[in-house]
Coordinates of N, CA and C and ligand atoms in Angstrom, one line a residue:
M1 N -14.3 -14.1 6.4 CA -14.1 -13.3 5.1 C -14.5 -11.8 5.3
S2 N -15.7 -11.7 6.0 CA -16.2 -10.3 6.1 C -15.3 -9.5 7.1
S3 N -14.8 -10.2 8.1 CA -14.0 -9.4 9.0 C -12.6 -9.1 8.4
L4 N -12.2 -10.0 7.6 CA -10.9 -9.7 6.8 C -11.1 -8.5 5.9
R5 N -12.3 -8.5 5.3 CA -12.6 -7.3 4.4 C -12.6 -6.0 5.2
K6 N -13.2 -6.1 6.4 CA -13.4 -5.0 7.2 C -12.0 -4.4 7.5
I7 N -11.1 -5.3 7.9 CA -9.8 -4.9 8.3 C -9.1 -4.2 7.1
G8 N -9.4 -4.8 5.9 CA -8.8 -4.3 4.7 C -9.3 -2.9 4.4
F9 N -10.6 -2.7 4.6 CA -11.1 -1.3 4.4 C -10.6 -0.3 5.4
V10 N -10.5 -0.7 6.6 CA -10.0 0.2 7.6 C -8.5 0.5 7.3
A11 N -7.8 -0.5 6.9 CA -6.4 -0.3 6.6 C -6.3 0.7 5.3
A12 N -7.1 0.4 4.3 CA -7.1 1.2 3.1 C -7.4 2.6 3.5
G13 N -8.4 2.8 4.4 CA -8.8 4.2 4.7 C -7.7 4.9 5.4
L14 N -7.0 4.2 6.3 CA -5.9 4.9 7.0 C -4.8 5.2 6.0
L15 N -4.5 4.2 5.2 CA -3.4 4.4 4.3 C -3.7 5.5 3.2
F16 N -5.0 5.5 2.9 CA -5.4 6.6 1.9 C -5.1 7.9 2.5
A17 N -5.5 8.1 3.8 CA -5.4 9.3 4.5 C -3.9 9.7 4.5
L18 N -3.1 8.7 4.8 CA -1.6 9.0 4.9 C -1.1 9.4 3.5
S19 N -1.5 8.7 2.4 CA -0.9 9.0 1.1 C -1.5 10.4 0.6
A20 N -2.8 10.6 0.9 CA -3.4 11.9 0.5 C -2.6 13.0 1.2
C21 N -2.2 12.8 2.4 CA -1.4 13.8 3.2 C -0.1 14.0 2.6
S22 N 0.6 13.0 2.3 CA 2.0 13.2 1.7 C 1.9 13.8 0.3
K23 N 0.8 13.4 -0.4 CA 0.7 14.0 -1.8 C 0.5 15.5 -1.7
S24 N -0.4 15.9 -0.8 CA -0.7 17.3 -0.7 C 0.6 18.1 -0.3
T25 N 1.4 17.5 0.5 CA 2.7 18.2 0.9 C 3.6 18.4 -0.3
T26 N 3.6 17.3 -1.2 CA 4.6 17.4 -2.3 C 4.1 18.4 -3.4
S27 N 2.7 18.4 -3.6 CA 2.3 19.1 -4.8 C 1.9 20.6 -4.4
S28 N 1.6 20.8 -3.1 CA 1.0 22.1 -2.8 C 2.0 23.2 -2.8
S29 N 3.3 22.9 -2.6 CA 4.3 24.0 -2.5 C 5.6 23.5 -3.0
S30 N 6.2 24.3 -3.8 CA 7.5 24.0 -4.3 C 8.6 24.5 -3.4
S31 N 8.3 25.4 -2.5 CA 9.4 26.0 -1.7 C 9.7 25.1 -0.4
T32 N 8.7 24.4 0.0 CA 8.9 23.6 1.2 C 8.8 22.1 0.9
G33 N 9.3 21.7 -0.2 CA 9.3 20.3 -0.6 C 10.3 19.4 -0.1
T34 N 11.0 19.8 1.0 CA 12.1 19.0 1.5 C 11.7 17.9 2.4
A35 N 10.6 18.0 3.1 CA 10.2 17.0 4.1 C 9.9 15.6 3.4
P36 N 9.0 15.6 2.4 CA 8.7 14.3 1.8 C 9.9 13.7 1.1
Q37 N 10.8 14.6 0.6 CA 11.9 14.1 -0.2 C 13.0 13.4 0.7
S38 N 13.0 13.9 2.0 CA 14.1 13.3 2.8 C 13.8 11.8 3.0
S39 N 12.6 11.4 3.2 CA 12.3 10.0 3.4 C 12.5 9.2 2.1
A40 N 12.2 9.8 1.0 CA 12.4 9.1 -0.3 C 13.9 9.0 -0.5
A41 N 14.7 10.0 -0.2 CA 16.1 9.9 -0.5 C 16.8 8.9 0.5
A42 N 16.3 8.8 1.7 CA 16.9 7.9 2.7 C 16.7 6.4 2.2
S43 N 15.6 6.1 1.5 CA 15.3 4.8 1.2 C 16.3 4.0 0.3
P44 N 16.7 4.6 -0.8 CA 17.7 3.8 -1.7 C 19.0 3.7 -1.0
A45 N 19.4 4.7 -0.2 CA 20.7 4.7 0.4 C 20.8 3.6 1.5
G46 N 19.6 3.4 2.2 CA 19.6 2.4 3.2 C 19.2 1.1 2.7
S47 N 18.9 1.0 1.4 CA 18.5 -0.3 0.9 C 19.7 -1.2 0.7
P48 N 19.5 -2.5 1.0 CA 20.6 -3.5 0.8 C 20.9 -3.6 -0.7
M49 N 19.9 -3.2 -1.6 CA 20.2 -3.3 -3.0 C 21.2 -2.3 -3.5
A50 N 21.3 -1.2 -2.7 CA 22.2 -0.1 -3.2 C 23.6 -0.6 -3.6
A51 N 24.1 -1.4 -2.7 CA 25.5 -1.9 -3.0 C 25.6 -2.8 -4.1
T52 N 24.5 -3.7 -4.3 CA 24.7 -4.8 -5.3 C 24.0 -4.5 -6.6
S53 N 23.1 -3.5 -6.7 CA 22.4 -3.3 -7.9 C 22.6 -1.8 -8.4
P54 N 23.5 -1.5 -9.2 CA 23.7 -0.1 -9.7 C 22.4 0.5 -10.3
A55 N 21.6 -0.4 -11.1 CA 20.4 0.1 -11.7 C 19.4 0.5 -10.7
A56 N 19.2 -0.2 -9.6 CA 18.3 0.2 -8.6 C 18.8 1.4 -7.8
A57 N 20.0 1.5 -7.6 CA 20.6 2.6 -6.8 C 20.5 3.9 -7.6
A58 N 20.6 3.8 -8.9 CA 20.6 5.0 -9.8 C 19.1 5.5 -10.0
N59 N 18.2 4.6 -9.7 CA 16.8 5.0 -10.0 C 16.1 5.7 -8.9
T60 N 16.7 6.9 -8.5 CA 16.1 7.6 -7.4 C 14.8 8.2 -7.8
A61 N 14.5 8.5 -9.0 CA 13.2 9.0 -9.5 C 12.2 7.9 -9.2
G62 N 12.5 6.7 -9.6 CA 11.5 5.6 -9.4 C 11.2 5.4 -7.9
A63 N 12.3 5.4 -7.1 CA 12.1 5.2 -5.7 C 11.2 6.3 -5.1
S64 N 11.4 7.5 -5.5 CA 10.7 8.7 -5.0 C 9.2 8.5 -5.4
V65 N 8.9 8.2 -6.7 CA 7.5 8.0 -7.1 C 6.9 6.8 -6.3
Y66 N 7.7 5.8 -6.1 CA 7.2 4.6 -5.3 C 6.8 5.1 -3.9
N67 N 7.7 5.7 -3.3 CA 7.5 6.1 -1.8 C 6.3 7.0 -1.7
T68 N 6.1 7.9 -2.7 CA 5.0 8.8 -2.6 C 3.7 8.2 -2.9
N69 N 3.6 7.3 -3.9 CA 2.4 6.9 -4.5 C 2.0 5.4 -4.2
C70 N 3.0 4.6 -3.9 CA 2.7 3.1 -3.9 C 2.9 2.5 -2.5
A71 N 3.9 3.1 -1.8 CA 4.3 2.5 -0.5 C 3.2 2.4 0.5
S72 N 2.3 3.3 0.5 CA 1.2 3.3 1.4 C 0.4 2.0 1.4
C73 N 0.3 1.4 0.3 CA -0.4 0.1 0.2 C 0.6 -1.0 0.1
H74 N 1.6 -0.9 -0.8 CA 2.5 -2.1 -1.1 C 3.7 -2.1 -0.1
Q75 N 3.8 -1.1 0.7 CA 4.8 -0.9 1.8 C 6.2 -0.6 1.1
A76 N 7.0 0.1 1.9 CA 8.3 0.5 1.4 C 9.2 -0.8 1.2
T77 N 8.9 -1.9 1.9 CA 9.6 -3.1 1.7 C 9.1 -3.9 0.5
G78 N 8.0 -3.5 -0.2 CA 7.5 -4.2 -1.3 C 6.7 -5.5 -0.8
E79 N 6.6 -5.6 0.5 CA 5.9 -6.9 1.0 C 4.4 -6.8 1.0
G80 N 3.8 -5.6 0.8 CA 2.4 -5.5 0.8 C 1.8 -5.8 2.2
V81 N 0.5 -6.0 2.2 CA -0.2 -6.4 3.5 C -1.1 -7.6 3.2
A82 N -0.7 -8.7 3.8 CA -1.4 -10.0 3.5 C -2.9 -9.8 3.5
G83 N -3.5 -10.3 2.4 CA -5.0 -10.2 2.4 C -5.6 -8.9 1.8
A84 N -4.8 -7.9 1.8 CA -5.3 -6.6 1.4 C -4.5 -6.0 0.2
F85 N -3.2 -5.9 0.3 CA -2.4 -5.4 -0.8 C -1.3 -6.4 -1.1
P86 N -1.3 -6.9 -2.4 CA -0.3 -7.9 -2.7 C 1.1 -7.5 -2.6
P87 N 2.1 -8.4 -2.3 CA 3.5 -8.0 -2.3 C 3.9 -7.8 -3.8
L88 N 4.9 -6.9 -4.0 CA 5.5 -6.7 -5.3 C 6.9 -7.4 -5.3
A89 N 7.5 -7.5 -4.1 CA 8.7 -8.2 -3.9 C 8.5 -9.7 -4.2
G90 N 9.4 -10.3 -5.0 CA 9.2 -11.7 -5.3 C 7.9 -12.1 -6.0
N91 N 7.3 -11.2 -6.7 CA 6.0 -11.4 -7.4 C 6.3 -11.6 -8.8
P92 N 6.1 -12.8 -9.4 CA 6.4 -13.1 -10.8 C 5.7 -12.3 -11.8
T93 N 4.5 -11.7 -11.4 CA 3.8 -10.8 -12.4 C 4.6 -9.6 -12.5
V94 N 5.2 -9.1 -11.4 CA 6.0 -7.8 -11.5 C 7.2 -8.0 -12.3
T95 N 7.9 -9.1 -12.2 CA 9.1 -9.3 -12.9 C 8.9 -10.0 -14.3
G96 N 7.6 -10.3 -14.6 CA 7.3 -11.0 -15.8 C 7.1 -10.0 -17.0
N97 N 6.1 -10.4 -17.8 CA 5.9 -9.6 -19.1 C 5.7 -8.1 -18.7
A98 N 6.6 -7.3 -19.3 CA 6.6 -5.8 -19.0 C 5.3 -5.1 -19.5
T99 N 4.7 -5.6 -20.6 CA 3.5 -5.0 -21.1 C 2.3 -5.2 -20.1
K100 N 2.3 -6.3 -19.5 CA 1.2 -6.6 -18.5 C 1.4 -5.7 -17.3
V101 N 2.6 -5.6 -16.8 CA 2.8 -4.7 -15.6 C 2.4 -3.3 -16.0
I102 N 2.8 -2.8 -17.1 CA 2.5 -1.4 -17.5 C 1.0 -1.3 -17.6
H103 N 0.3 -2.2 -18.2 CA -1.2 -2.2 -18.3 C -1.8 -2.1 -16.9
I104 N -1.3 -2.9 -15.9 CA -1.9 -2.9 -14.6 C -1.7 -1.5 -13.9
V105 N -0.5 -1.0 -14.0 CA -0.2 0.3 -13.3 C -0.9 1.5 -14.0
K106 N -0.9 1.5 -15.4 CA -1.6 2.5 -16.1 C -3.1 2.5 -15.9
Y107 N -3.7 1.4 -16.0 CA -5.2 1.3 -16.1 C -5.8 0.7 -14.8
G108 N -5.0 0.3 -13.8 CA -5.6 -0.2 -12.6 C -5.8 -1.7 -12.7
L109 N -6.3 -2.3 -11.6 CA -6.5 -3.8 -11.6 C -7.6 -4.0 -10.5
K110 N -8.5 -4.9 -10.9 CA -9.5 -5.4 -9.9 C -9.8 -6.8 -10.2
G111 N -10.3 -7.5 -9.2 CA -10.7 -8.9 -9.4 C -9.7 -9.8 -8.6
A112 N -10.1 -11.1 -8.5 CA -9.3 -12.1 -7.7 C -8.0 -12.4 -8.3
I113 N -6.9 -12.3 -7.5 CA -5.6 -12.8 -7.9 C -5.0 -13.6 -6.8
T114 N -4.0 -14.4 -7.1 CA -3.3 -15.1 -6.1 C -1.8 -14.8 -6.2
V115 N -1.3 -14.3 -5.1 CA 0.2 -13.9 -5.1 C 0.9 -14.6 -4.0
K116 N 1.9 -15.4 -4.3 CA 2.7 -16.1 -3.3 C 1.8 -16.9 -2.4
G117 N 0.8 -17.6 -3.0 CA -0.1 -18.5 -2.2 C -1.2 -17.8 -1.4
K118 N -1.3 -16.4 -1.5 CA -2.4 -15.8 -0.8 C -3.3 -15.1 -1.8
S119 N -4.6 -15.1 -1.4 CA -5.6 -14.6 -2.3 C -5.9 -13.1 -2.1
Y120 N -6.1 -12.3 -3.2 CA -6.5 -10.9 -3.1 C -7.6 -10.7 -4.0
N121 N -8.6 -9.9 -3.6 CA -9.7 -9.5 -4.4 C -10.0 -8.1 -4.2
G122 N -9.1 -7.2 -4.5 CA -9.2 -5.8 -4.2 C -9.3 -5.0 -5.5
M123 N -8.9 -3.8 -5.3 CA -9.0 -2.9 -6.5 C -7.9 -1.9 -6.4
M124 N -7.1 -1.8 -7.4 CA -6.1 -0.7 -7.5 C -6.5 0.3 -8.5
P125 N -6.5 1.6 -8.1 CA -6.9 2.6 -9.0 C -5.9 2.7 -10.2
P126 N -6.3 3.3 -11.3 CA -5.4 3.5 -12.4 C -4.5 4.7 -12.1
W127 N -3.2 4.6 -12.6 CA -2.3 5.7 -12.3 C -2.0 6.5 -13.5
G128 N -2.5 6.1 -14.7 CA -2.3 6.8 -15.9 C -2.8 8.2 -16.0
S129 N -3.8 8.5 -15.1 CA -4.3 9.9 -15.1 C -3.6 10.8 -14.1
T130 N -2.9 10.2 -13.1 CA -2.2 11.0 -12.1 C -0.7 11.1 -12.3
L131 N -0.1 10.0 -12.9 CA 1.3 10.0 -13.1 C 1.7 10.2 -14.6
S132 N 2.8 10.8 -14.8 CA 3.2 10.9 -16.2 C 3.8 9.6 -16.7
N133 N 3.9 9.4 -18.0 CA 4.5 8.2 -18.6 C 5.9 8.0 -18.0
A134 N 6.7 9.1 -17.8 CA 8.0 9.1 -17.3 C 8.0 8.5 -15.9
D135 N 7.1 9.0 -15.1 CA 7.0 8.5 -13.7 C 6.6 7.1 -13.6
I136 N 5.7 6.7 -14.5 CA 5.3 5.3 -14.6 C 6.4 4.4 -15.0
A137 N 7.2 4.8 -16.0 CA 8.4 4.1 -16.4 C 9.4 3.9 -15.3
A138 N 9.6 5.0 -14.6 CA 10.6 5.0 -13.5 C 10.1 4.1 -12.3
V139 N 8.9 4.2 -12.0 CA 8.4 3.4 -10.8 C 8.3 1.9 -11.2
I140 N 8.0 1.6 -12.4 CA 7.9 0.2 -12.8 C 9.4 -0.4 -12.9
S141 N 10.3 0.4 -13.4 CA 11.7 0.0 -13.4 C 12.2 -0.2 -12.0
Y142 N 11.7 0.6 -11.1 CA 12.1 0.5 -9.7 C 11.6 -0.8 -9.0
V143 N 10.3 -1.1 -9.2 CA 9.7 -2.3 -8.6 C 10.3 -3.5 -9.2
R144 N 10.7 -3.5 -10.5 CA 11.2 -4.7 -11.1 C 12.6 -5.0 -10.7
S145 N 13.3 -4.0 -10.1 CA 14.7 -4.2 -9.7 C 15.0 -4.0 -8.3
S146 N 14.0 -4.0 -7.4 CA 14.2 -3.8 -6.0 C 13.8 -5.0 -5.2
W147 N 14.2 -5.1 -3.9 CA 13.9 -6.1 -3.0 C 14.2 -7.5 -3.5
G148 N 15.3 -7.6 -4.3 CA 15.6 -9.0 -4.8 C 15.0 -9.2 -6.2
N149 N 14.1 -8.4 -6.6 CA 13.6 -8.5 -8.0 C 14.7 -8.1 -9.0
A150 N 14.8 -8.8 -10.1 CA 15.8 -8.5 -11.1 C 15.4 -8.6 -12.5
A151 N 14.4 -7.8 -12.9 CA 13.9 -7.8 -14.3 C 14.3 -6.5 -15.0
S152 N 14.2 -6.5 -16.3 CA 14.6 -5.4 -17.1 C 13.8 -4.1 -16.8
P153 N 14.4 -2.9 -17.0 CA 13.6 -1.7 -16.9 C 12.7 -1.5 -18.0
V154 N 11.7 -0.6 -17.9 CA 10.9 -0.2 -19.0 C 11.1 1.2 -19.3
T155 N 10.9 1.6 -20.6 CA 11.2 3.0 -21.0 C 9.9 3.8 -21.1
V156 N 10.0 5.1 -21.3 CA 8.9 5.9 -21.5 C 8.1 5.5 -22.7
A157 N 8.8 5.2 -23.8 CA 8.2 4.7 -25.0 C 7.4 3.4 -24.8
D158 N 7.9 2.5 -24.0 CA 7.2 1.3 -23.7 C 5.8 1.7 -23.0
V159 N 5.9 2.6 -22.0 CA 4.7 2.9 -21.3 C 3.7 3.6 -22.3
K160 N 4.2 4.5 -23.1 CA 3.3 5.2 -24.0 C 2.6 4.2 -25.0
A161 N 3.3 3.1 -25.3 CA 2.8 2.2 -26.4 C 1.7 1.3 -25.9
V162 N 1.5 1.2 -24.5 CA 0.5 0.3 -24.0 C -0.8 0.9 -23.9
A163 N -1.7 0.5 -24.8 CA -3.1 1.1 -24.9 C -4.1 0.2 -24.1
K164 N -5.2 0.8 -23.7 CA -6.1 0.1 -22.9 C -6.8 -1.0 -23.7
Ligands
HEC1 C1 -4.7 2.2 -2.5 C2 -3.8 1.1 -2.4 C3 -2.8 0.9 -3.6 C4 -1.8 1.8 -4.0 C5 -1.6 3.2 -3.6 C6 -1.1 1.1 -5.1 N1 -1.6 -0.2 -5.3 FE1 -0.9 -1.6 -6.5 N2 -2.4 -2.8 -6.0 C7 -3.3 -2.6 -5.0 C8 -4.2 -3.7 -4.9 C9 -5.4 -3.8 -3.9 C10 -3.8 -4.6 -5.9 C11 -4.5 -6.0 -6.2 C12 -5.8 -5.7 -7.0 C13 -6.6 -7.0 -7.1 O1 -6.8 -7.7 -6.1 O2 -7.0 -7.3 -8.2 C14 -2.7 -4.0 -6.5 C15 -1.9 -4.7 -7.5 C16 -0.8 -4.2 -8.1 C17 0.0 -4.9 -9.1 C18 -0.3 -6.3 -9.7 C19 0.2 -7.4 -8.8 C20 -0.1 -8.7 -9.3 O3 0.4 -9.7 -8.8 O4 -0.9 -8.8 -10.2 C21 1.1 -4.1 -9.4 C22 2.2 -4.4 -10.4 C23 1.0 -2.9 -8.6 N3 -0.2 -3.0 -7.8 C24 1.8 -1.8 -8.6 C25 1.6 -0.6 -8.0 C26 2.4 0.6 -8.2 C27 3.6 0.6 -9.1 C28 1.8 1.6 -7.4 C29 2.3 3.0 -7.3 C30 2.2 3.8 -8.6 C31 0.7 1.0 -6.7 N4 0.6 -0.3 -7.1 C32 -0.1 1.7 -5.8 C33 -3.4 -1.5 -4.2 C34 -2.6 -0.3 -4.3

């Protein structure tokens, strides 16, 4: 268990460095914002969902928010990292009650959970202070309709309505 944790921490550290890096590129300058966007734009086009799901293909804003803020831990494939970051693909919590998903993303999550038969006991920071309600709505709609997930989108009003 402790060695697993250690791996988790090392991975989290590396991934944090990566995401911090991509974040600073996006926010620091508006004139050279093309590099991070190219990877975000490539993702929906290359996704197998693009052909079959118009909703997912149209949600380029959600894909972009995801690739910038979430993929470092949950991976671009939505598969996560076993034992450290839970998968969002094929995860019934993600496709279930929208209010619960909004609460998790807005206010963070910690404590033991089991996803697809594997245990996680980590901590996800809250996103409500760094992302706008519109970004949160877009990214939740994206994760609920990507990688084979097929749940309804959420609106900005839905996100706004969920209180701590
Ligand atoms: C620093 C790593 C990290 C980042 C970045 C991250 N998450 Fe998480 N996320 C986690 C961890 C760890 C958990 C599980 C927490 C626990 O064990 O209680 C989690 C849990 C979740 C869950 C709940 C899964 C379940 O089965 O209950 C959702 C939904 C989620 N994240 C969505 C997102 C979205 C959307 C983003 C981007 C806005 C994001 N996460 C960014 C680490 C991260």
